[in-house]
């Protein structure tokens, strides 16, 4: 008789554990719900940045290119927080 009582207790414990696991699984929220995607953090195109890349690809020839010199001057002004100097008028030639 002692064996039958022990088997019944083991069966009851097993069934209680199975029911508990089932209840926990059923009440748990589904984590795999897809969250709304965040907007892409892509900055707007900067013409100065594109000009810097063009000058970088030119190599040493950029040192004598007027457009690259102007781009580098504007980059320096932005970095140092200076306002760019007004352009000189070309009408007095």
PDB file of N, CA and C in Angstrom:
ATOM      1  N   UNK A   1       0.787  -1.187   0.000  1.00  0.00           N
ATOM      2  CA  UNK A   1       0.000   0.000   0.000  1.00  0.00           C
ATOM      3  C   UNK A   1       0.841   1.269   0.000  1.00  0.00           C
ATOM      4  N   UNK A   2       1.938   1.197   0.684  1.00  0.00           N
ATOM      5  CA  UNK A   2       2.807   2.375   0.775  1.00  0.00           C
ATOM      6  C   UNK A   2       3.248   2.817  -0.623  1.00  0.00           C
ATOM      7  N   UNK A   3       3.508   1.931  -1.521  1.00  0.00           N
ATOM      8  CA  UNK A   3       3.942   2.252  -2.878  1.00  0.00           C
ATOM      9  C   UNK A   3       2.848   2.940  -3.676  1.00  0.00           C
ATOM     10  N   UNK A   4       1.601   2.502  -3.486  1.00  0.00           N
ATOM     11  CA  UNK A   4       0.488   3.102  -4.218  1.00  0.00           C
ATOM     12  C   UNK A   4       0.259   4.543  -3.769  1.00  0.00           C
ATOM     13  N   UNK A   5       0.372   4.813  -2.494  1.00  0.00           N
ATOM     14  CA  UNK A   5       0.184   6.170  -1.976  1.00  0.00           C
ATOM     15  C   UNK A   5       1.283   7.086  -2.503  1.00  0.00           C
ATOM     16  N   UNK A   6       2.506   6.598  -2.508  1.00  0.00           N
ATOM     17  CA  UNK A   6       3.638   7.383  -3.021  1.00  0.00           C
ATOM     18  C   UNK A   6       3.462   7.666  -4.508  1.00  0.00           C
ATOM     19  N   UNK A   7       2.968   6.704  -5.282  1.00  0.00           N
ATOM     20  CA  UNK A   7       2.741   6.891  -6.715  1.00  0.00           C
ATOM     21  C   UNK A   7       1.640   7.916  -6.944  1.00  0.00           C
ATOM     22  N   UNK A   8       0.573   7.867  -6.131  1.00  0.00           N
ATOM     23  CA  UNK A   8      -0.512   8.833  -6.272  1.00  0.00           C
ATOM     24  C   UNK A   8      -0.034  10.254  -5.948  1.00  0.00           C
ATOM     25  N   UNK A   9       0.787  10.397  -4.904  1.00  0.00           N
ATOM     26  CA  UNK A   9       1.321  11.720  -4.536  1.00  0.00           C
ATOM     27  C   UNK A   9       2.209  12.256  -5.657  1.00  0.00           C
ATOM     28  N   UNK A  10       3.031  11.393  -6.223  1.00  0.00           N
ATOM     29  CA  UNK A  10       3.908  11.803  -7.323  1.00  0.00           C
ATOM     30  C   UNK A  10       3.075  12.225  -8.532  1.00  0.00           C
ATOM     31  N   UNK A  11       2.001  11.487  -8.826  1.00  0.00           N
ATOM     32  CA  UNK A  11       1.134  11.827  -9.949  1.00  0.00           C
ATOM     33  C   UNK A  11       0.451  13.167  -9.711  1.00  0.00           C
ATOM     34  N   UNK A  12      -0.007  13.416  -8.502  1.00  0.00           N
ATOM     35  CA  UNK A  12      -0.669  14.681  -8.173  1.00  0.00           C
ATOM     36  C   UNK A  12       0.310  15.850  -8.304  1.00  0.00           C
ATOM     37  N   UNK A  13       1.532  15.664  -7.829  1.00  0.00           N
ATOM     38  CA  UNK A  13       2.552  16.722  -7.935  1.00  0.00           C
ATOM     39  C   UNK A  13       2.866  16.994  -9.408  1.00  0.00           C
ATOM     40  N   UNK A  14       2.973  15.942 -10.205  1.00  0.00           N
ATOM     41  CA  UNK A  14       3.269  16.095 -11.630  1.00  0.00           C
ATOM     42  C   UNK A  14       2.136  16.839 -12.332  1.00  0.00           C
ATOM     43  N   UNK A  15       0.893  16.464 -12.056  1.00  0.00           N
ATOM     44  CA  UNK A  15      -0.253  17.120 -12.684  1.00  0.00           C
ATOM     45  C   UNK A  15      -0.341  18.584 -12.232  1.00  0.00           C
ATOM     46  N   UNK A  16      -0.076  18.847 -10.948  1.00  0.00           N
ATOM     47  CA  UNK A  16      -0.111  20.227 -10.456  1.00  0.00           C
ATOM     48  C   UNK A  16       0.957  21.076 -11.152  1.00  0.00           C
ATOM     49  N   UNK A  17       2.138  20.504 -11.351  1.00  0.00           N
ATOM     50  CA  UNK A  17       3.206  21.235 -12.040  1.00  0.00           C
ATOM     51  C   UNK A  17       2.828  21.489 -13.493  1.00  0.00           C
ATOM     52  N   UNK A  18       2.232  20.506 -14.148  1.00  0.00           N
ATOM     53  CA  UNK A  18       1.826  20.671 -15.542  1.00  0.00           C
ATOM     54  C   UNK A  18       0.741  21.737 -15.673  1.00  0.00           C
ATOM     55  N   UNK A  19      -0.216  21.737 -14.759  1.00  0.00           N
ATOM     56  CA  UNK A  19      -1.285  22.748 -14.799  1.00  0.00           C
ATOM     57  C   UNK A  19      -0.713  24.137 -14.536  1.00  0.00           C
ATOM     58  N   UNK A  20       0.202  24.256 -13.583  1.00  0.00           N
ATOM     59  CA  UNK A  20       0.829  25.546 -13.279  1.00  0.00           C
ATOM     60  C   UNK A  20       1.594  26.071 -14.492  1.00  0.00           C
ATOM     61  N   UNK A  21       2.368  25.203 -15.136  1.00  0.00           N
ATOM     62  CA  UNK A  21       3.128  25.620 -16.324  1.00  0.00           C
ATOM     63  C   UNK A  21       2.185  26.045 -17.439  1.00  0.00           C
ATOM     64  N   UNK A  22       1.070  25.345 -17.613  1.00  0.00           N
ATOM     65  CA  UNK A  22       0.103  25.695 -18.655  1.00  0.00           C
ATOM     66  C   UNK A  22      -0.536  27.048 -18.374  1.00  0.00           C
ATOM     67  N   UNK A  23      -0.913  27.283 -17.124  1.00  0.00           N
ATOM     68  CA  UNK A  23      -1.532  28.569 -16.766  1.00  0.00           C
ATOM     69  C   UNK A  23      -0.541  29.709 -16.973  1.00  0.00           C
ATOM     70  N   UNK A  24       0.679  29.519 -16.583  1.00  0.00           N
ATOM     71  CA  UNK A  24       1.703  30.560 -16.765  1.00  0.00           C
ATOM     72  C   UNK A  24       1.906  30.845 -18.248  1.00  0.00           C
ATOM     73  N   UNK A  25       1.967  29.807 -19.053  1.00  0.00           N
ATOM     74  CA  UNK A  25       2.176  29.976 -20.495  1.00  0.00           C
ATOM     75  C   UNK A  25       0.984  30.681 -21.139  1.00  0.00           C
ATOM     76  N   UNK A  26      -0.214  30.380 -20.701  1.00  0.00           N
ATOM     77  CA  UNK A  26      -1.403  30.993 -21.295  1.00  0.00           C
ATOM     78  C   UNK A  26      -1.562  32.457 -20.891  1.00  0.00           C
ATOM     79  N   UNK A  27      -1.133  32.820 -19.704  1.00  0.00           N
ATOM     80  CA  UNK A  27      -1.288  34.203 -19.252  1.00  0.00           C
ATOM     81  C   UNK A  27      -0.131  35.093 -19.668  1.00  0.00           C
ATOM     82  N   UNK A  28       0.950  34.513 -20.128  1.00  0.00           N
ATOM     83  CA  UNK A  28       2.106  35.300 -20.537  1.00  0.00           C
ATOM     84  C   UNK A  28       1.801  36.039 -21.836  1.00  0.00           C
ATOM     85  N   UNK A  29       2.194  37.313 -21.906  1.00  0.00           N
ATOM     86  CA  UNK A  29       1.979  38.099 -23.116  1.00  0.00           C
ATOM     87  C   UNK A  29       2.985  37.679 -24.165  1.00  0.00           C
ATOM     88  N   UNK A  30       2.548  37.755 -25.403  1.00  0.00           N
ATOM     89  CA  UNK A  30       3.424  37.370 -26.512  1.00  0.00           C
ATOM     90  C   UNK A  30       4.421  38.497 -26.768  1.00  0.00           C
ATOM     91  N   UNK A  31       5.679  38.207 -26.583  1.00  0.00           N
ATOM     92  CA  UNK A  31       6.733  39.212 -26.735  1.00  0.00           C
ATOM     93  C   UNK A  31       7.084  39.415 -28.210  1.00  0.00           C
ATOM     94  N   UNK A  32       6.749  38.456 -29.051  1.00  0.00           N
ATOM     95  CA  UNK A  32       7.145  38.535 -30.452  1.00  0.00           C
ATOM     96  C   UNK A  32       6.268  39.469 -31.275  1.00  0.00           C
ATOM     97  N   UNK A  33       5.433  40.268 -30.639  1.00  0.00           N
ATOM     98  CA  UNK A  33       4.619  41.238 -31.364  1.00  0.00           C
ATOM     99  C   UNK A  33       5.562  42.282 -31.953  1.00  0.00           C
ATOM    100  N   UNK A  34       5.405  42.517 -33.236  1.00  0.00           N
ATOM    101  CA  UNK A  34       6.304  43.457 -33.895  1.00  0.00           C
ATOM    102  C   UNK A  34       5.963  44.876 -33.467  1.00  0.00           C
ATOM    103  N   UNK A  35       6.949  45.556 -32.997  1.00  0.00           N
ATOM    104  CA  UNK A  35       6.788  46.947 -32.580  1.00  0.00           C
ATOM    105  C   UNK A  35       6.853  47.830 -33.818  1.00  0.00           C
ATOM    106  N   UNK A  36       6.200  48.964 -33.795  1.00  0.00           N
ATOM    107  CA  UNK A  36       6.294  49.857 -34.951  1.00  0.00           C
ATOM    108  C   UNK A  36       7.738  50.292 -35.142  1.00  0.00           C
ATOM    109  N   UNK A  37       8.175  50.268 -36.360  1.00  0.00           N
ATOM    110  CA  UNK A  37       9.568  50.592 -36.630  1.00  0.00           C
ATOM    111  C   UNK A  37       9.818  52.085 -36.436  1.00  0.00           C
ATOM    112  N   UNK A  38      10.981  52.378 -35.926  1.00  0.00           N
ATOM    113  CA  UNK A  38      11.377  53.771 -35.711  1.00  0.00           C
ATOM    114  C   UNK A  38      11.758  54.386 -37.055  1.00  0.00           C
ATOM    115  N   UNK A  39      11.533  55.671 -37.227  1.00  0.00           N
ATOM    116  CA  UNK A  39      11.928  56.300 -38.484  1.00  0.00           C
ATOM    117  C   UNK A  39      13.444  56.261 -38.648  1.00  0.00           C
ATOM    118  N   UNK A  40      13.858  56.179 -39.861  1.00  0.00           N
ATOM    119  CA  UNK A  40      15.282  56.129 -40.163  1.00  0.00           C
ATOM    120  C   UNK A  40      15.952  57.434 -39.740  1.00  0.00           C
ATOM    121  N   UNK A  41      17.092  57.313 -39.116  1.00  0.00           N
ATOM    122  CA  UNK A  41      17.829  58.499 -38.663  1.00  0.00           C
ATOM    123  C   UNK A  41      18.860  58.902 -39.704  1.00  0.00           C
ATOM    124  N   UNK A  42      18.404  59.097 -40.922  1.00  0.00           N
ATOM    125  CA  UNK A  42      19.299  59.489 -41.991  1.00  0.00           C
ATOM    126  C   UNK A  42      19.252  61.004 -42.133  1.00  0.00           C
ATOM    127  N   UNK A  43      20.393  61.657 -41.941  1.00  0.00           N
ATOM    128  CA  UNK A  43      20.384  63.118 -42.019  1.00  0.00           C
ATOM    129  C   UNK A  43      20.096  63.578 -43.450  1.00  0.00           C
ATOM    130  N   UNK A  44      19.548  64.781 -43.606  1.00  0.00           N
ATOM    131  CA  UNK A  44      19.296  65.292 -44.953  1.00  0.00           C
ATOM    132  C   UNK A  44      20.622  65.510 -45.684  1.00  0.00           C
ATOM    133  N   UNK A  45      20.553  65.453 -46.988  1.00  0.00           N
ATOM    134  CA  UNK A  45      21.759  65.617 -47.801  1.00  0.00           C
ATOM    135  C   UNK A  45      22.339  67.016 -47.591  1.00  0.00           C
ATOM    136  N   UNK A  46      23.636  67.094 -47.356  1.00  0.00           N
ATOM    137  CA  UNK A  46      24.321  68.364 -47.133  1.00  0.00           C
ATOM    138  C   UNK A  46      25.218  68.630 -48.339  1.00  0.00           C
ATOM    139  N   UNK A  47      24.951  69.689 -49.098  1.00  0.00           N
ATOM    140  CA  UNK A  47      25.776  69.953 -50.278  1.00  0.00           C
ATOM    141  C   UNK A  47      27.246  70.208 -49.924  1.00  0.00           C
ATOM    142  N   UNK A  48      27.491  70.771 -48.743  1.00  0.00           N
ATOM    143  CA  UNK A  48      28.870  70.997 -48.332  1.00  0.00           C
ATOM    144  C   UNK A  48      29.599  69.668 -48.162  1.00  0.00           C
ATOM    145  N   UNK A  49      28.917  68.711 -47.544  1.00  0.00           N
ATOM    146  CA  UNK A  49      29.513  67.383 -47.325  1.00  0.00           C
ATOM    147  C   UNK A  49      29.810  66.693 -48.659  1.00  0.00           C
ATOM    148  N   UNK A  50      28.888  66.834 -49.610  1.00  0.00           N
ATOM    149  CA  UNK A  50      29.109  66.236 -50.927  1.00  0.00           C
ATOM    150  C   UNK A  50      30.294  66.907 -51.627  1.00  0.00           C
ATOM    151  N   UNK A  51      30.416  68.219 -51.471  1.00  0.00           N
ATOM    152  CA  UNK A  51      31.555  68.923 -52.051  1.00  0.00           C
ATOM    153  C   UNK A  51      32.867  68.490 -51.415  1.00  0.00           C
ATOM    154  N   UNK A  52      32.852  68.259 -50.101  1.00  0.00           N
ATOM    155  CA  UNK A  52      34.057  67.775 -49.418  1.00  0.00           C
ATOM    156  C   UNK A  52      34.475  66.415 -49.962  1.00  0.00           C
ATOM    157  N   UNK A  53      33.499  65.541 -50.184  1.00  0.00           N
ATOM    158  CA  UNK A  53      33.813  64.212 -50.743  1.00  0.00           C
ATOM    159  C   UNK A  53      34.404  64.337 -52.150  1.00  0.00           C
ATOM    160  N   UNK A  54      33.843  65.262 -52.956  1.00  0.00           N
ATOM    161  CA  UNK A  54      34.362  65.451 -54.312  1.00  0.00           C
ATOM    162  C   UNK A  54      35.808  65.936 -54.260  1.00  0.00           C
ATOM    163  N   UNK A  55      36.072  66.885 -53.383  1.00  0.00           N
ATOM    164  CA  UNK A  55      37.439  67.396 -53.257  1.00  0.00           C
ATOM    165  C   UNK A  55      38.385  66.318 -52.731  1.00  0.00           C
ATOM    166  N   UNK A  56      37.891  65.479 -51.852  1.00  0.00           N
ATOM    167  CA  UNK A  56      38.725  64.394 -51.318  1.00  0.00           C
ATOM    168  C   UNK A  56      39.116  63.442 -52.435  1.00  0.00           C
ATOM    169  N   UNK A  57      38.186  63.165 -53.341  1.00  0.00           N
ATOM    170  CA  UNK A  57      38.487  62.253 -54.449  1.00  0.00           C
ATOM    171  C   UNK A  57      39.461  62.873 -55.446  1.00  0.00           C
ATOM    172  N   UNK A  58      39.506  64.206 -55.497  1.00  0.00           N
ATOM    173  CA  UNK A  58      40.403  64.872 -56.442  1.00  0.00           C
ATOM    174  C   UNK A  58      41.866  64.742 -56.043  1.00  0.00           C
ATOM    175  N   UNK A  59      42.133  64.539 -54.772  1.00  0.00           N
ATOM    176  CA  UNK A  59      43.517  64.395 -54.320  1.00  0.00           C
ATOM    177  C   UNK A  59      44.240  65.737 -54.304  1.00  0.00           C
ATOM    178  N   UNK A  60      45.487  65.736 -54.787  1.00  0.00           N
ATOM    179  CA  UNK A  60      46.307  66.960 -54.764  1.00  0.00           C
ATOM    180  C   UNK A  60      45.771  68.043 -55.678  1.00  0.00           C
ATOM    181  N   UNK A  61      45.047  67.681 -56.696  1.00  0.00           N
ATOM    182  CA  UNK A  61      44.496  68.678 -57.628  1.00  0.00           C
ATOM    183  C   UNK A  61      43.503  69.600 -56.924  1.00  0.00           C
ATOM    184  N   UNK A  62      42.935  69.151 -55.818  1.00  0.00           N
ATOM    185  CA  UNK A  62      41.978  69.974 -55.083  1.00  0.00           C
ATOM    186  C   UNK A  62      42.632  71.201 -54.466  1.00  0.00           C
ATOM    187  N   UNK A  63      43.934  71.150 -54.226  1.00  0.00           N
ATOM    188  CA  UNK A  63      44.633  72.277 -53.600  1.00  0.00           C
ATOM    189  C   UNK A  63      44.648  73.499 -54.507  1.00  0.00           C
ATOM    190  N   UNK A  64      44.503  73.298 -55.816  1.00  0.00           N
ATOM    191  CA  UNK A  64      44.497  74.438 -56.735  1.00  0.00           C
ATOM    192  C   UNK A  64      43.115  74.675 -57.341  1.00  0.00           C
ATOM    193  N   UNK A  65      42.107  73.949 -56.876  1.00  0.00           N
ATOM    194  CA  UNK A  65      40.745  74.108 -57.387  1.00  0.00           C
ATOM    195  C   UNK A  65      40.014  75.165 -56.561  1.00  0.00           C
ATOM    196  N   UNK A  66      39.467  76.177 -57.242  1.00  0.00           N
ATOM    197  CA  UNK A  66      38.807  77.288 -56.548  1.00  0.00           C
ATOM    198  C   UNK A  66      37.577  76.813 -55.773  1.00  0.00           C
ATOM    199  N   UNK A  67      36.813  75.887 -56.342  1.00  0.00           N
ATOM    200  CA  UNK A  67      35.624  75.381 -55.642  1.00  0.00           C
ATOM    201  C   UNK A  67      36.013  74.663 -54.350  1.00  0.00           C
ATOM    202  N   UNK A  68      37.062  73.871 -54.406  1.00  0.00           N
ATOM    203  CA  UNK A  68      37.504  73.155 -53.200  1.00  0.00           C
ATOM    204  C   UNK A  68      38.027  74.122 -52.145  1.00  0.00           C
ATOM    205  N   UNK A  69      38.729  75.143 -52.561  1.00  0.00           N
ATOM    206  CA  UNK A  69      39.212  76.130 -51.591  1.00  0.00           C
ATOM    207  C   UNK A  69      38.038  76.824 -50.905  1.00  0.00           C
ATOM    208  N   UNK A  70      36.982  77.128 -51.672  1.00  0.00           N
ATOM    209  CA  UNK A  70      35.804  77.764 -51.090  1.00  0.00           C
ATOM    210  C   UNK A  70      35.086  76.807 -50.137  1.00  0.00           C
ATOM    211  N   UNK A  71      35.022  75.538 -50.513  1.00  0.00           N
ATOM    212  CA  UNK A  71      34.387  74.533 -49.649  1.00  0.00           C
ATOM    213  C   UNK A  71      35.166  74.392 -48.350  1.00  0.00           C
ATOM    214  N   UNK A  72      36.470  74.344 -48.434  1.00  0.00           N
ATOM    215  CA  UNK A  72      37.293  74.214 -47.222  1.00  0.00           C
ATOM    216  C   UNK A  72      37.156  75.454 -46.333  1.00  0.00           C
ATOM    217  N   UNK A  73      37.052  76.635 -46.958  1.00  0.00           N
ATOM    218  CA  UNK A  73      36.876  77.864 -46.169  1.00  0.00           C
ATOM    219  C   UNK A  73      35.532  77.828 -45.430  1.00  0.00           C
ATOM    220  N   UNK A  74      34.488  77.369 -46.119  1.00  0.00           N
ATOM    221  CA  UNK A  74      33.181  77.289 -45.470  1.00  0.00           C
ATOM    222  C   UNK A  74      33.192  76.243 -44.348  1.00  0.00           C
ATOM    223  N   UNK A  75      33.879  75.127 -44.574  1.00  0.00           N
ATOM    224  CA  UNK A  75      33.990  74.092 -43.546  1.00  0.00           C
ATOM    225  C   UNK A  75      34.699  74.637 -42.312  1.00  0.00           C
ATOM    226  N   UNK A  76      35.774  75.393 -42.531  1.00  0.00           N
ATOM    227  CA  UNK A  76      36.519  76.005 -41.434  1.00  0.00           C
ATOM    228  C   UNK A  76      35.637  76.973 -40.655  1.00  0.00           C
ATOM    229  N   UNK A  77      34.874  77.794 -41.398  1.00  0.00           N
ATOM    230  CA  UNK A  77      33.989  78.764 -40.749  1.00  0.00           C
ATOM    231  C   UNK A  77      32.930  78.074 -39.904  1.00  0.00           C
ATOM    232  N   UNK A  78      32.349  76.984 -40.428  1.00  0.00           N
ATOM    233  CA  UNK A  78      31.342  76.244 -39.652  1.00  0.00           C
ATOM    234  C   UNK A  78      31.959  75.651 -38.390  1.00  0.00           C
ATOM    235  N   UNK A  79      33.149  75.072 -38.539  1.00  0.00           N
ATOM    236  CA  UNK A  79      33.808  74.446 -37.401  1.00  0.00           C
ATOM    237  C   UNK A  79      34.135  75.457 -36.320  1.00  0.00           C
ATOM    238  N   UNK A  80      34.625  76.610 -36.719  1.00  0.00           N
ATOM    239  CA  UNK A  80      35.030  77.623 -35.753  1.00  0.00           C
ATOM    240  C   UNK A  80      33.857  78.492 -35.286  1.00  0.00           C
ATOM    241  N   UNK A  81      32.692  78.311 -35.892  1.00  0.00           N
ATOM    242  CA  UNK A  81      31.522  79.070 -35.473  1.00  0.00           C
ATOM    243  C   UNK A  81      31.510  80.491 -35.984  1.00  0.00           C
ATOM    244  N   UNK A  82      32.259  80.749 -37.011  1.00  0.00           N
ATOM    245  CA  UNK A  82      32.309  82.086 -37.594  1.00  0.00           C
ATOM    246  C   UNK A  82      31.231  82.235 -38.663  1.00  0.00           C
ATOM    247  N   UNK A  83      30.778  83.451 -38.849  1.00  0.00           N
ATOM    248  CA  UNK A  83      29.878  83.717 -39.976  1.00  0.00           C
ATOM    249  C   UNK A  83      30.752  83.940 -41.203  1.00  0.00           C
ATOM    250  N   UNK A  84      30.361  83.374 -42.342  1.00  0.00           N
ATOM    251  CA  UNK A  84      31.200  83.526 -43.527  1.00  0.00           C
ATOM    252  C   UNK A  84      31.264  84.983 -43.970  1.00  0.00           C
ATOM    253  N   UNK A  85      32.410  85.366 -44.492  1.00  0.00           N
ATOM    254  CA  UNK A  85      32.602  86.741 -44.985  1.00  0.00           C
ATOM    255  C   UNK A  85      31.741  86.933 -46.227  1.00  0.00           C
ATOM    256  N   UNK A  86      31.162  88.137 -46.408  1.00  0.00           N
ATOM    257  CA  UNK A  86      30.365  88.377 -47.609  1.00  0.00           C
ATOM    258  C   UNK A  86      31.234  88.276 -48.855  1.00  0.00           C
ATOM    259  N   UNK A  87      30.648  87.789 -49.919  1.00  0.00           N
ATOM    260  CA  UNK A  87      31.395  87.631 -51.171  1.00  0.00           C
ATOM    261  C   UNK A  87      31.730  89.002 -51.757  1.00  0.00           C
ATOM    262  N   UNK A  88      32.933  89.122 -52.298  1.00  0.00           N
ATOM    263  CA  UNK A  88      33.370  90.382 -52.882  1.00  0.00           C
ATOM    264  C   UNK A  88      32.664  90.567 -54.223  1.00  0.00           C
ATOM    265  N   UNK A  89      32.182  91.776 -54.499  1.00  0.00           N
ATOM    266  CA  UNK A  89      31.507  92.016 -55.797  1.00  0.00           C
ATOM    267  C   UNK A  89      32.514  91.966 -56.933  1.00  0.00           C
ATOM    268  N   UNK A  90      32.110  91.409 -58.067  1.00  0.00           N
ATOM    269  CA  UNK A  90      32.994  91.298 -59.244  1.00  0.00           C
ATOM    270  C   UNK A  90      32.764  92.434 -60.241  1.00  0.00           C
ATOM    271  N   UNK A  91      31.912  93.375 -59.953  1.00  0.00           N
ATOM    272  CA  UNK A  91      31.550  94.436 -60.895  1.00  0.00           C
ATOM    273  C   UNK A  91      32.650  95.476 -61.124  1.00  0.00           C
ATOM    274  N   UNK A  92      33.662  95.600 -60.315  1.00  0.00           N
ATOM    275  CA  UNK A  92      34.652  96.663 -60.430  1.00  0.00           C
ATOM    276  C   UNK A  92      35.858  96.294 -61.258  1.00  0.00           C
ATOM    277  N   UNK A  93      35.768  95.348 -62.210  1.00  0.00           N
ATOM    278  CA  UNK A  93      36.951  94.954 -62.982  1.00  0.00           C
ATOM    279  C   UNK A  93      37.079  95.776 -64.176  1.00  0.00           C
TER     280      UNK A  93
END
